Amino acid sequence: MKKVLLMGSMMSDVYGKVTRMPKGNEDFNLLEKKTRVSGSALTCASILNGFSFPFDTTCMIGTGVYGEPVADYCHKENIPFVRSEDTAGCTMTLVDVSGQKSVFKVPGCEYEVDEEQLLQLDPSEIGLVVVFDDILTGGSCDELLRALEDLNVPILAVLSENILGVPEEVLDGLFALEPSLFVGKEAMSVLVDGETDLADLADDLYEETHASIFLPMDQEGIYCRNVDGSYIAPNNKRVNVDHVIGAFVTAMIAGVDEKNALMFALHFGTLRSKGLPTAFDYEEQKHRLVEILKGC
């Protein structure tokens, strides 16, 4: 089996409680602080790990108080990453005593890629590249797009609200590589104007890009538009889209066809939504994949 290459971020996500929300660059004291490991590529990496499927990442993890917890976590979970000597940033959520919330980013190296690593990538070993849009907001986009062109392997681009920080020329360069697009509704409204119906937006985006489009629709499933037409992979349960993306990537690299991969991913996401992340039986899901492949 060829491996999946994940191009995205892994970082610290800091939650802090404050008496009042700071203004501008004003200093503030935290009444309470919690830190967890987060980032666009983390869930997909964890799911591929759970299935014991081969994968690699271009995720840069820096030094400092925000970088060390992420590096420690990845070492513990056997998630590959690139160590940087630059300082790591984080995302920070502040909540004051009245409940007002503010989310902002402390910039670091997590949205960059290592050019030397890109040059060493072997396309014969890679079956799929998953590009998360937050990595397209950094300063290494030219190197990243050149690497994708040189690899010449299938690409799945995951587009979310982070697309607001992606330069238009970078998006054009990505679309020129003909990726499949897993598009959140926030990103869809940025990419296509004029329609209110999400399915119509997806159809319009397909006409513009001729890319296979996957659009999660709340408690309806995933709307799909490709060269063969359109369909909905149905699901009326509330699921975490990151879980669905991770399971979809897993099924696709295993050789499952698109429709069955989506149904597998939605079923997986439904199971995970029931509070099973620590006792989740990956062996059972591996067996389901085998049965799906037998029926394909």
PDB file of C-alpha atoms in Angstrom:
ATOM      1  CA  MET A   1       0.000   0.000   0.000  1.00  0.00           C
ATOM      2  CA  LYS A   2       1.270   3.480  -0.887  1.00  0.00           C
ATOM      3  CA  LYS A   3       1.277   6.116   1.816  1.00  0.00           C
ATOM      4  CA  VAL A   4      -0.761   9.262   2.345  1.00  0.00           C
ATOM      5  CA  LEU A   5       1.106  12.570   2.583  1.00  0.00           C
ATOM      6  CA  LEU A   6      -0.556  15.140   4.841  1.00  0.00           C
ATOM      7  CA  MET A   7       0.212  18.818   4.233  1.00  0.00           C
ATOM      8  CA  GLY A   8      -1.267  20.797   7.089  1.00  0.00           C
ATOM      9  CA  SER A   9      -0.575  21.937  10.628  1.00  0.00           C
ATOM     10  CA  MET A  10      -0.171  20.512  14.106  1.00  0.00           C
ATOM     11  CA  MET A  11       0.032  22.999  16.961  1.00  0.00           C
ATOM     12  CA  SER A  12      -0.962  23.940  20.491  1.00  0.00           C
ATOM     13  CA  ASP A  13      -4.490  25.176  21.042  1.00  0.00           C
ATOM     14  CA  VAL A  14      -4.639  27.300  24.203  1.00  0.00           C
ATOM     15  CA  TYR A  15      -7.832  28.095  26.104  1.00  0.00           C
ATOM     16  CA  GLY A  16      -7.595  30.912  28.603  1.00  0.00           C
ATOM     17  CA  LYS A  17     -10.071  32.559  30.967  1.00  0.00           C
ATOM     18  CA  VAL A  18      -9.588  36.264  31.720  1.00  0.00           C
ATOM     19  CA  THR A  19     -11.330  38.863  33.848  1.00  0.00           C
ATOM     20  CA  ARG A  20     -11.893  41.089  30.849  1.00  0.00           C
ATOM     21  CA  MET A  21     -10.938  40.937  27.189  1.00  0.00           C
ATOM     22  CA  PRO A  22      -7.627  42.737  26.453  1.00  0.00           C
ATOM     23  CA  LYS A  23      -7.579  45.595  23.957  1.00  0.00           C
ATOM     24  CA  GLY A  24      -4.939  45.717  21.238  1.00  0.00           C
ATOM     25  CA  ASN A  25      -1.534  44.611  22.537  1.00  0.00           C
ATOM     26  CA  GLU A  26      -2.558  45.097  26.156  1.00  0.00           C
ATOM     27  CA  ASP A  27      -1.130  42.521  28.590  1.00  0.00           C
ATOM     28  CA  PHE A  28      -3.525  40.191  30.366  1.00  0.00           C
ATOM     29  CA  ASN A  29      -3.491  37.676  33.216  1.00  0.00           C
ATOM     30  CA  LEU A  30      -5.013  34.229  32.801  1.00  0.00           C
ATOM     31  CA  LEU A  31      -7.401  33.054  35.521  1.00  0.00           C
ATOM     32  CA  GLU A  32      -7.412  29.587  33.972  1.00  0.00           C
ATOM     33  CA  LYS A  33      -5.388  27.960  31.189  1.00  0.00           C
ATOM     34  CA  LYS A  34      -5.777  24.688  29.278  1.00  0.00           C
ATOM     35  CA  THR A  35      -3.629  23.504  26.382  1.00  0.00           C
ATOM     36  CA  ARG A  36      -4.332  20.722  23.921  1.00  0.00           C
ATOM     37  CA  VAL A  37      -2.722  19.564  20.682  1.00  0.00           C
ATOM     38  CA  SER A  38      -4.685  20.591  17.605  1.00  0.00           C
ATOM     39  CA  GLY A  39      -4.165  21.481  13.947  1.00  0.00           C
ATOM     40  CA  SER A  40      -5.698  20.657  10.585  1.00  0.00           C
ATOM     41  CA  ALA A  41      -3.667  17.496   9.949  1.00  0.00           C
ATOM     42  CA  LEU A  42      -3.877  15.999  13.444  1.00  0.00           C
ATOM     43  CA  THR A  43      -7.206  14.138  13.269  1.00  0.00           C
ATOM     44  CA  CYS A  44      -6.443  12.631   9.871  1.00  0.00           C
ATOM     45  CA  ALA A  45      -3.003  11.526  11.107  1.00  0.00           C
ATOM     46  CA  SER A  46      -4.518   9.962  14.225  1.00  0.00           C
ATOM     47  CA  ILE A  47      -7.097   8.015  12.208  1.00  0.00           C
ATOM     48  CA  LEU A  48      -4.524   6.715   9.703  1.00  0.00           C
ATOM     49  CA  ASN A  49      -2.443   5.708  12.718  1.00  0.00           C
ATOM     50  CA  GLY A  50      -5.402   3.879  14.218  1.00  0.00           C
ATOM     51  CA  PHE A  51      -5.760   1.820  11.065  1.00  0.00           C
ATOM     52  CA  SER A  52      -1.958   1.248  10.951  1.00  0.00           C
ATOM     53  CA  PHE A  53      -1.897   2.692   7.422  1.00  0.00           C
ATOM     54  CA  PRO A  54       1.338   4.269   6.146  1.00  0.00           C
ATOM     55  CA  PHE A  55       1.482   8.051   6.059  1.00  0.00           C
ATOM     56  CA  ASP A  56       3.844  10.984   6.364  1.00  0.00           C
ATOM     57  CA  THR A  57       3.392  14.679   7.073  1.00  0.00           C
ATOM     58  CA  THR A  58       5.093  17.931   6.178  1.00  0.00           C
ATOM     59  CA  CYS A  59       3.998  19.411   9.520  1.00  0.00           C
ATOM     60  CA  MET A  60       6.566  21.770  11.020  1.00  0.00           C
ATOM     61  CA  ILE A  61       6.786  21.808  14.817  1.00  0.00           C
ATOM     62  CA  GLY A  62       8.889  24.532  16.363  1.00  0.00           C
ATOM     63  CA  THR A  63      10.472  25.189  19.729  1.00  0.00           C
ATOM     64  CA  GLY A  64       9.235  26.946  22.847  1.00  0.00           C
ATOM     65  CA  VAL A  65       6.291  26.548  25.190  1.00  0.00           C
ATOM     66  CA  TYR A  66       3.869  25.991  22.316  1.00  0.00           C
ATOM     67  CA  GLY A  67       6.065  23.596  20.339  1.00  0.00           C
ATOM     68  CA  GLU A  68       7.331  21.146  22.957  1.00  0.00           C
ATOM     69  CA  PRO A  69       3.887  19.753  23.946  1.00  0.00           C
ATOM     70  CA  VAL A  70       3.110  19.072  20.274  1.00  0.00           C
ATOM     71  CA  ALA A  71       6.455  17.342  19.675  1.00  0.00           C
ATOM     72  CA  ASP A  72       5.998  15.250  22.822  1.00  0.00           C
ATOM     73  CA  TYR A  73       2.494  14.230  21.749  1.00  0.00           C
ATOM     74  CA  CYS A  74       3.619  13.249  18.247  1.00  0.00           C
ATOM     75  CA  HIS A  75       6.531  11.210  19.611  1.00  0.00           C
ATOM     76  CA  LYS A  76       4.145   9.401  21.951  1.00  0.00           C
ATOM     77  CA  GLU A  77       1.582   8.720  19.203  1.00  0.00           C
ATOM     78  CA  ASN A  78       4.174   7.878  16.507  1.00  0.00           C
ATOM     79  CA  ILE A  79       3.030  10.717  14.245  1.00  0.00           C
ATOM     80  CA  PRO A  80       5.829  11.877  11.914  1.00  0.00           C
ATOM     81  CA  PHE A  81       6.678  15.569  11.720  1.00  0.00           C
ATOM     82  CA  VAL A  82       9.479  17.954  10.756  1.00  0.00           C
ATOM     83  CA  ARG A  83      11.318  19.598  13.663  1.00  0.00           C
ATOM     84  CA  SER A  84      12.098  23.267  13.190  1.00  0.00           C
ATOM     85  CA  GLU A  85      14.473  25.471  15.141  1.00  0.00           C
ATOM     86  CA  ASP A  86      12.028  28.356  14.716  1.00  0.00           C
ATOM     87  CA  THR A  87       9.546  29.277  17.440  1.00  0.00           C
ATOM     88  CA  ALA A  88       6.172  27.554  17.390  1.00  0.00           C
ATOM     89  CA  GLY A  89       2.957  29.523  17.466  1.00  0.00           C
ATOM     90  CA  CYS A  90      -0.515  28.516  18.607  1.00  0.00           C
ATOM     91  CA  THR A  91      -4.176  29.293  18.376  1.00  0.00           C
ATOM     92  CA  MET A  92      -5.542  30.993  21.482  1.00  0.00           C
ATOM     93  CA  THR A  93      -9.126  31.288  22.665  1.00  0.00           C
ATOM     94  CA  LEU A  94      -9.809  33.833  25.393  1.00  0.00           C
ATOM     95  CA  VAL A  95     -13.095  33.902  27.301  1.00  0.00           C
ATOM     96  CA  ASP A  96     -13.883  36.597  29.861  1.00  0.00           C
ATOM     97  CA  VAL A  97     -16.108  36.261  32.918  1.00  0.00           C
ATOM     98  CA  SER A  98     -19.126  37.585  30.973  1.00  0.00           C
ATOM     99  CA  GLY A  99     -18.728  34.838  28.352  1.00  0.00           C
ATOM    100  CA  GLN A 100     -17.345  37.014  25.561  1.00  0.00           C
ATOM    101  CA  LYS A 101     -14.975  34.981  23.390  1.00  0.00           C
ATOM    102  CA  SER A 102     -12.096  35.970  21.135  1.00  0.00           C
ATOM    103  CA  VAL A 103      -9.981  33.637  18.993  1.00  0.00           C
ATOM    104  CA  PHE A 104      -6.643  34.659  17.518  1.00  0.00           C
ATOM    105  CA  LYS A 105      -3.409  33.156  16.267  1.00  0.00           C
ATOM    106  CA  VAL A 106       0.048  33.564  17.754  1.00  0.00           C
ATOM    107  CA  PRO A 107       2.199  33.271  14.601  1.00  0.00           C
ATOM    108  CA  GLY A 108       4.941  30.666  14.354  1.00  0.00           C
ATOM    109  CA  CYS A 109       6.412  28.129  11.930  1.00  0.00           C
ATOM    110  CA  GLU A 110       3.407  25.789  11.776  1.00  0.00           C
ATOM    111  CA  TYR A 111       2.163  27.119   8.423  1.00  0.00           C
ATOM    112  CA  GLU A 112       5.503  26.603   6.686  1.00  0.00           C
ATOM    113  CA  VAL A 113       7.038  23.580   4.951  1.00  0.00           C
ATOM    114  CA  ASP A 114      10.634  22.373   4.784  1.00  0.00           C
ATOM    115  CA  GLU A 115      11.932  22.696   1.215  1.00  0.00           C
ATOM    116  CA  GLU A 116      14.590  20.048   1.780  1.00  0.00           C
ATOM    117  CA  GLN A 117      11.937  17.516   2.813  1.00  0.00           C
ATOM    118  CA  LEU A 118       9.862  18.361  -0.260  1.00  0.00           C
ATOM    119  CA  LEU A 119      12.833  17.718  -2.540  1.00  0.00           C
ATOM    120  CA  GLN A 120      13.318  14.268  -1.013  1.00  0.00           C
ATOM    121  CA  LEU A 121       9.727  13.093  -1.538  1.00  0.00           C
ATOM    122  CA  ASP A 122       9.467   9.984  -3.743  1.00  0.00           C
ATOM    123  CA  PRO A 123       6.277   9.989  -5.870  1.00  0.00           C
ATOM    124  CA  SER A 124       6.448   6.208  -6.272  1.00  0.00           C
ATOM    125  CA  GLU A 125       5.781   5.860  -2.526  1.00  0.00           C
ATOM    126  CA  ILE A 126       2.808   8.260  -2.332  1.00  0.00           C
ATOM    127  CA  GLY A 127      -0.746   7.342  -3.302  1.00  0.00           C
ATOM    128  CA  LEU A 128      -2.552  10.492  -2.177  1.00  0.00           C
ATOM    129  CA  VAL A 129      -1.674  13.976  -0.938  1.00  0.00           C
ATOM    130  CA  VAL A 130      -4.112  15.733   1.390  1.00  0.00           C
ATOM    131  CA  VAL A 131      -3.644  19.516   1.405  1.00  0.00           C
ATOM    132  CA  PHE A 132      -5.336  21.461   4.219  1.00  0.00           C
ATOM    133  CA  ASP A 133      -5.954  25.091   3.381  1.00  0.00           C
ATOM    134  CA  ASP A 134      -4.269  26.542   6.477  1.00  0.00           C
ATOM    135  CA  ILE A 135      -0.864  25.488   5.091  1.00  0.00           C
ATOM    136  CA  LEU A 136      -1.621  27.697   2.070  1.00  0.00           C
ATOM    137  CA  THR A 137      -1.647  30.792   4.305  1.00  0.00           C
ATOM    138  CA  GLY A 138       2.090  30.538   5.061  1.00  0.00           C
ATOM    139  CA  GLY A 139       5.146  31.744   3.223  1.00  0.00           C
ATOM    140  CA  SER A 140       6.122  28.451   1.559  1.00  0.00           C
ATOM    141  CA  CYS A 141       3.309  28.221  -0.984  1.00  0.00           C
ATOM    142  CA  ASP A 142       5.515  28.434  -4.083  1.00  0.00           C
ATOM    143  CA  GLU A 143       7.656  25.534  -2.861  1.00  0.00           C
ATOM    144  CA  LEU A 144       4.587  23.549  -1.882  1.00  0.00           C
ATOM    145  CA  LEU A 145       2.863  23.982  -5.247  1.00  0.00           C
ATOM    146  CA  ARG A 146       6.058  23.044  -7.121  1.00  0.00           C
ATOM    147  CA  ALA A 147       6.364  19.892  -5.007  1.00  0.00           C
ATOM    148  CA  LEU A 148       2.749  18.935  -5.753  1.00  0.00           C
ATOM    149  CA  GLU A 149       3.338  19.418  -9.472  1.00  0.00           C
ATOM    150  CA  ASP A 150       6.517  17.309  -9.361  1.00  0.00           C
ATOM    151  CA  LEU A 151       4.820  14.522  -7.389  1.00  0.00           C
ATOM    152  CA  ASN A 152       1.994  14.250  -9.944  1.00  0.00           C
ATOM    153  CA  VAL A 153      -0.182  12.087  -7.661  1.00  0.00           C
ATOM    154  CA  PRO A 154      -3.885  12.473  -6.723  1.00  0.00           C
ATOM    155  CA  ILE A 155      -4.614  15.436  -4.450  1.00  0.00           C
ATOM    156  CA  LEU A 156      -7.479  16.020  -2.023  1.00  0.00           C
ATOM    157  CA  ALA A 157      -7.686  19.670  -0.963  1.00  0.00           C
ATOM    158  CA  VAL A 158      -9.609  20.373   2.249  1.00  0.00           C
ATOM    159  CA  LEU A 159     -11.009  23.905   2.198  1.00  0.00           C
ATOM    160  CA  SER A 160     -12.476  25.606   5.271  1.00  0.00           C
ATOM    161  CA  GLU A 161     -12.827  29.106   6.711  1.00  0.00           C
ATOM    162  CA  ASN A 162      -9.023  29.353   6.522  1.00  0.00           C
ATOM    163  CA  ILE A 163      -9.438  29.980   2.805  1.00  0.00           C
ATOM    164  CA  LEU A 164      -9.925  33.661   3.645  1.00  0.00           C
ATOM    165  CA  GLY A 165      -6.181  33.835   4.325  1.00  0.00           C
ATOM    166  CA  VAL A 166      -5.125  32.109   1.087  1.00  0.00           C
ATOM    167  CA  PRO A 167      -3.928  34.421  -1.721  1.00  0.00           C
ATOM    168  CA  GLU A 168      -5.961  34.153  -4.921  1.00  0.00           C
ATOM    169  CA  GLU A 169      -2.920  33.235  -7.010  1.00  0.00           C
ATOM    170  CA  VAL A 170      -2.162  30.360  -4.641  1.00  0.00           C
ATOM    171  CA  LEU A 171      -5.708  29.006  -5.008  1.00  0.00           C
ATOM    172  CA  ASP A 172      -5.411  29.319  -8.785  1.00  0.00           C
ATOM    173  CA  GLY A 173      -2.136  27.385  -8.652  1.00  0.00           C
ATOM    174  CA  LEU A 174      -3.741  24.669  -6.542  1.00  0.00           C
ATOM    175  CA  PHE A 175      -6.800  24.353  -8.804  1.00  0.00           C
ATOM    176  CA  ALA A 176      -4.512  24.088 -11.849  1.00  0.00           C
ATOM    177  CA  LEU A 177      -3.258  20.787 -10.374  1.00  0.00           C
ATOM    178  CA  GLU A 178      -6.828  19.382 -10.625  1.00  0.00           C
ATOM    179  CA  PRO A 179      -7.351  18.250  -7.029  1.00  0.00           C
ATOM    180  CA  SER A 180     -10.551  16.828  -5.617  1.00  0.00           C
ATOM    181  CA  LEU A 181     -12.106  19.360  -3.237  1.00  0.00           C
ATOM    182  CA  PHE A 182     -13.609  18.677   0.192  1.00  0.00           C
ATOM    183  CA  VAL A 183     -15.271  22.046   0.769  1.00  0.00           C
ATOM    184  CA  GLY A 184     -16.876  23.388   3.942  1.00  0.00           C
ATOM    185  CA  LYS A 185     -19.874  25.682   3.525  1.00  0.00           C
ATOM    186  CA  GLU A 186     -17.849  28.703   4.717  1.00  0.00           C
ATOM    187  CA  ALA A 187     -15.276  28.096   1.983  1.00  0.00           C
ATOM    188  CA  MET A 188     -17.992  27.428  -0.585  1.00  0.00           C
ATOM    189  CA  SER A 189     -19.561  30.829   0.007  1.00  0.00           C
ATOM    190  CA  VAL A 190     -16.130  32.444  -0.517  1.00  0.00           C
ATOM    191  CA  LEU A 191     -15.367  30.535  -3.723  1.00  0.00           C
ATOM    192  CA  VAL A 192     -18.740  30.965  -5.463  1.00  0.00           C
ATOM    193  CA  ASP A 193     -21.114  33.942  -5.454  1.00  0.00           C
ATOM    194  CA  GLY A 194     -24.758  34.307  -6.344  1.00  0.00           C
ATOM    195  CA  GLU A 195     -26.508  31.168  -5.090  1.00  0.00           C
ATOM    196  CA  THR A 196     -28.090  30.437  -1.732  1.00  0.00           C
ATOM    197  CA  ASP A 197     -28.538  26.679  -2.185  1.00  0.00           C
ATOM    198  CA  LEU A 198     -25.362  24.818  -1.218  1.00  0.00           C
ATOM    199  CA  ALA A 199     -25.823  22.125  -3.852  1.00  0.00           C
ATOM    200  CA  ASP A 200     -26.142  24.815  -6.534  1.00  0.00           C
ATOM    201  CA  LEU A 201     -22.939  26.390  -5.245  1.00  0.00           C
ATOM    202  CA  ALA A 202     -21.179  23.039  -5.502  1.00  0.00           C
ATOM    203  CA  ASP A 203     -22.444  22.608  -9.072  1.00  0.00           C
ATOM    204  CA  ASP A 204     -21.155  26.087  -9.957  1.00  0.00           C
ATOM    205  CA  LEU A 205     -17.767  25.332  -8.419  1.00  0.00           C
ATOM    206  CA  TYR A 206     -17.582  22.110 -10.430  1.00  0.00           C
ATOM    207  CA  GLU A 207     -18.283  24.032 -13.634  1.00  0.00           C
ATOM    208  CA  GLU A 208     -15.467  26.445 -12.794  1.00  0.00           C
ATOM    209  CA  THR A 209     -12.859  23.885 -11.707  1.00  0.00           C
ATOM    210  CA  HIS A 210     -14.014  20.521 -13.153  1.00  0.00           C
ATOM    211  CA  ALA A 211     -12.849  19.047  -9.843  1.00  0.00           C
ATOM    212  CA  SER A 212     -14.740  16.403  -7.902  1.00  0.00           C
ATOM    213  CA  ILE A 213     -16.561  18.305  -5.147  1.00  0.00           C
ATOM    214  CA  PHE A 214     -17.468  16.929  -1.703  1.00  0.00           C
ATOM    215  CA  LEU A 215     -19.700  19.233   0.330  1.00  0.00           C
ATOM    216  CA  PRO A 216     -20.834  18.302   3.885  1.00  0.00           C
ATOM    217  CA  MET A 217     -24.467  19.289   4.462  1.00  0.00           C
ATOM    218  CA  ASP A 218     -25.761  19.434   8.033  1.00  0.00           C
ATOM    219  CA  GLN A 219     -27.616  16.222   8.933  1.00  0.00           C
ATOM    220  CA  GLU A 220     -28.228  15.421   5.260  1.00  0.00           C
ATOM    221  CA  GLY A 221     -24.917  13.815   4.357  1.00  0.00           C
ATOM    222  CA  ILE A 222     -22.327  14.795   1.775  1.00  0.00           C
ATOM    223  CA  TYR A 223     -23.272  16.261  -1.593  1.00  0.00           C
ATOM    224  CA  CYS A 224     -20.960  15.078  -4.355  1.00  0.00           C
ATOM    225  CA  ARG A 225     -20.516  16.526  -7.837  1.00  0.00           C
ATOM    226  CA  ASN A 226     -18.153  15.028 -10.384  1.00  0.00           C
ATOM    227  CA  VAL A 227     -17.835  14.161 -14.056  1.00  0.00           C
ATOM    228  CA  ASP A 228     -20.543  11.479 -13.724  1.00  0.00           C
ATOM    229  CA  GLY A 229     -23.124  13.842 -12.229  1.00  0.00           C
ATOM    230  CA  SER A 230     -24.240  14.421  -8.655  1.00  0.00           C
ATOM    231  CA  TYR A 231     -25.470  12.406  -5.695  1.00  0.00           C
ATOM    232  CA  ILE A 232     -25.811  12.610  -1.907  1.00  0.00           C
ATOM    233  CA  ALA A 233     -24.118  10.160   0.438  1.00  0.00           C
ATOM    234  CA  PRO A 234     -26.914  10.265   3.049  1.00  0.00           C
ATOM    235  CA  ASN A 235     -26.475  10.682   6.785  1.00  0.00           C
ATOM    236  CA  ASN A 236     -28.907  12.273   9.237  1.00  0.00           C
ATOM    237  CA  LYS A 237     -26.568  12.167  12.240  1.00  0.00           C
ATOM    238  CA  ARG A 238     -24.419  15.039  13.427  1.00  0.00           C
ATOM    239  CA  VAL A 239     -20.768  14.152  12.836  1.00  0.00           C
ATOM    240  CA  ASN A 240     -17.366  15.771  13.189  1.00  0.00           C
ATOM    241  CA  VAL A 241     -16.227  16.577   9.640  1.00  0.00           C
ATOM    242  CA  ASP A 242     -12.569  16.019  10.582  1.00  0.00           C
ATOM    243  CA  HIS A 243     -13.414  12.402  11.506  1.00  0.00           C
ATOM    244  CA  VAL A 244     -15.229  11.950   8.198  1.00  0.00           C
ATOM    245  CA  ILE A 245     -12.294  13.351   6.203  1.00  0.00           C
ATOM    246  CA  GLY A 246      -9.823  11.097   8.016  1.00  0.00           C
ATOM    247  CA  ALA A 247     -11.922   7.983   7.418  1.00  0.00           C
ATOM    248  CA  PHE A 248     -12.579   8.949   3.782  1.00  0.00           C
ATOM    249  CA  VAL A 249      -8.843   9.309   3.146  1.00  0.00           C
ATOM    250  CA  THR A 250      -8.254   5.963   4.866  1.00  0.00           C
ATOM    251  CA  ALA A 251     -10.812   4.177   2.694  1.00  0.00           C
ATOM    252  CA  MET A 252      -9.594   5.793  -0.523  1.00  0.00           C
ATOM    253  CA  ILE A 253      -5.947   4.817   0.041  1.00  0.00           C
ATOM    254  CA  ALA A 254      -7.149   1.271   0.816  1.00  0.00           C
ATOM    255  CA  GLY A 255      -8.676   1.112  -2.673  1.00  0.00           C
ATOM    256  CA  VAL A 256     -12.358   1.627  -1.882  1.00  0.00           C
ATOM    257  CA  ASP A 257     -14.393   3.427  -4.554  1.00  0.00           C
ATOM    258  CA  GLU A 258     -15.567   6.979  -3.899  1.00  0.00           C
ATOM    259  CA  LYS A 259     -19.206   6.299  -2.960  1.00  0.00           C
ATOM    260  CA  ASN A 260     -18.420   3.414  -0.627  1.00  0.00           C
ATOM    261  CA  ALA A 261     -15.535   5.394   0.879  1.00  0.00           C
ATOM    262  CA  LEU A 262     -17.946   8.226   1.724  1.00  0.00           C
ATOM    263  CA  MET A 263     -20.485   5.851   3.274  1.00  0.00           C
ATOM    264  CA  PHE A 264     -17.723   4.192   5.304  1.00  0.00           C
ATOM    265  CA  ALA A 265     -16.498   7.612   6.434  1.00  0.00           C
ATOM    266  CA  LEU A 266     -19.960   8.786   7.488  1.00  0.00           C
ATOM    267  CA  HIS A 267     -20.548   5.566   9.434  1.00  0.00           C
ATOM    268  CA  PHE A 268     -17.143   5.994  11.090  1.00  0.00           C
ATOM    269  CA  GLY A 269     -17.953   9.607  11.962  1.00  0.00           C
ATOM    270  CA  THR A 270     -21.280   8.568  13.476  1.00  0.00           C
ATOM    271  CA  LEU A 271     -19.558   6.005  15.697  1.00  0.00           C
ATOM    272  CA  ARG A 272     -16.984   8.538  16.835  1.00  0.00           C
ATOM    273  CA  SER A 273     -19.726  11.031  17.678  1.00  0.00           C
ATOM    274  CA  LYS A 274     -21.074   8.597  20.275  1.00  0.00           C
ATOM    275  CA  GLY A 275     -18.135   9.233  22.575  1.00  0.00           C
ATOM    276  CA  LEU A 276     -15.904   6.342  21.576  1.00  0.00           C
ATOM    277  CA  PRO A 277     -12.555   8.009  20.779  1.00  0.00           C
ATOM    278  CA  THR A 278     -10.592   6.263  23.545  1.00  0.00           C
ATOM    279  CA  ALA A 279     -12.111   2.787  23.266  1.00  0.00           C
ATOM    280  CA  PHE A 280     -12.772   2.837  19.538  1.00  0.00           C
ATOM    281  CA  ASP A 281     -12.354  -0.585  17.944  1.00  0.00           C
ATOM    282  CA  TYR A 282     -10.196  -0.024  14.877  1.00  0.00           C
ATOM    283  CA  GLU A 283      -9.954  -3.760  14.272  1.00  0.00           C
ATOM    284  CA  GLU A 284     -13.695  -3.890  13.656  1.00  0.00           C
ATOM    285  CA  GLN A 285     -13.428  -1.002  11.202  1.00  0.00           C
ATOM    286  CA  LYS A 286     -10.525  -2.706   9.408  1.00  0.00           C
ATOM    287  CA  HIS A 287     -12.793  -5.731   8.998  1.00  0.00           C
ATOM    288  CA  ARG A 288     -15.518  -3.477   7.547  1.00  0.00           C
ATOM    289  CA  LEU A 289     -13.020  -2.127   5.009  1.00  0.00           C
ATOM    290  CA  VAL A 290     -12.066  -5.643   3.970  1.00  0.00           C
ATOM    291  CA  GLU A 291     -15.739  -6.587   3.494  1.00  0.00           C
ATOM    292  CA  ILE A 292     -16.335  -3.436   1.417  1.00  0.00           C
ATOM    293  CA  LEU A 293     -13.347  -4.245  -0.798  1.00  0.00           C
ATOM    294  CA  LYS A 294     -14.610  -7.778  -1.298  1.00  0.00           C
ATOM    295  CA  GLY A 295     -17.911  -6.375  -2.531  1.00  0.00           C
ATOM    296  CA  CYS A 296     -16.403  -3.777  -4.869  1.00  0.00           C
TER     297      CYS A 296
END
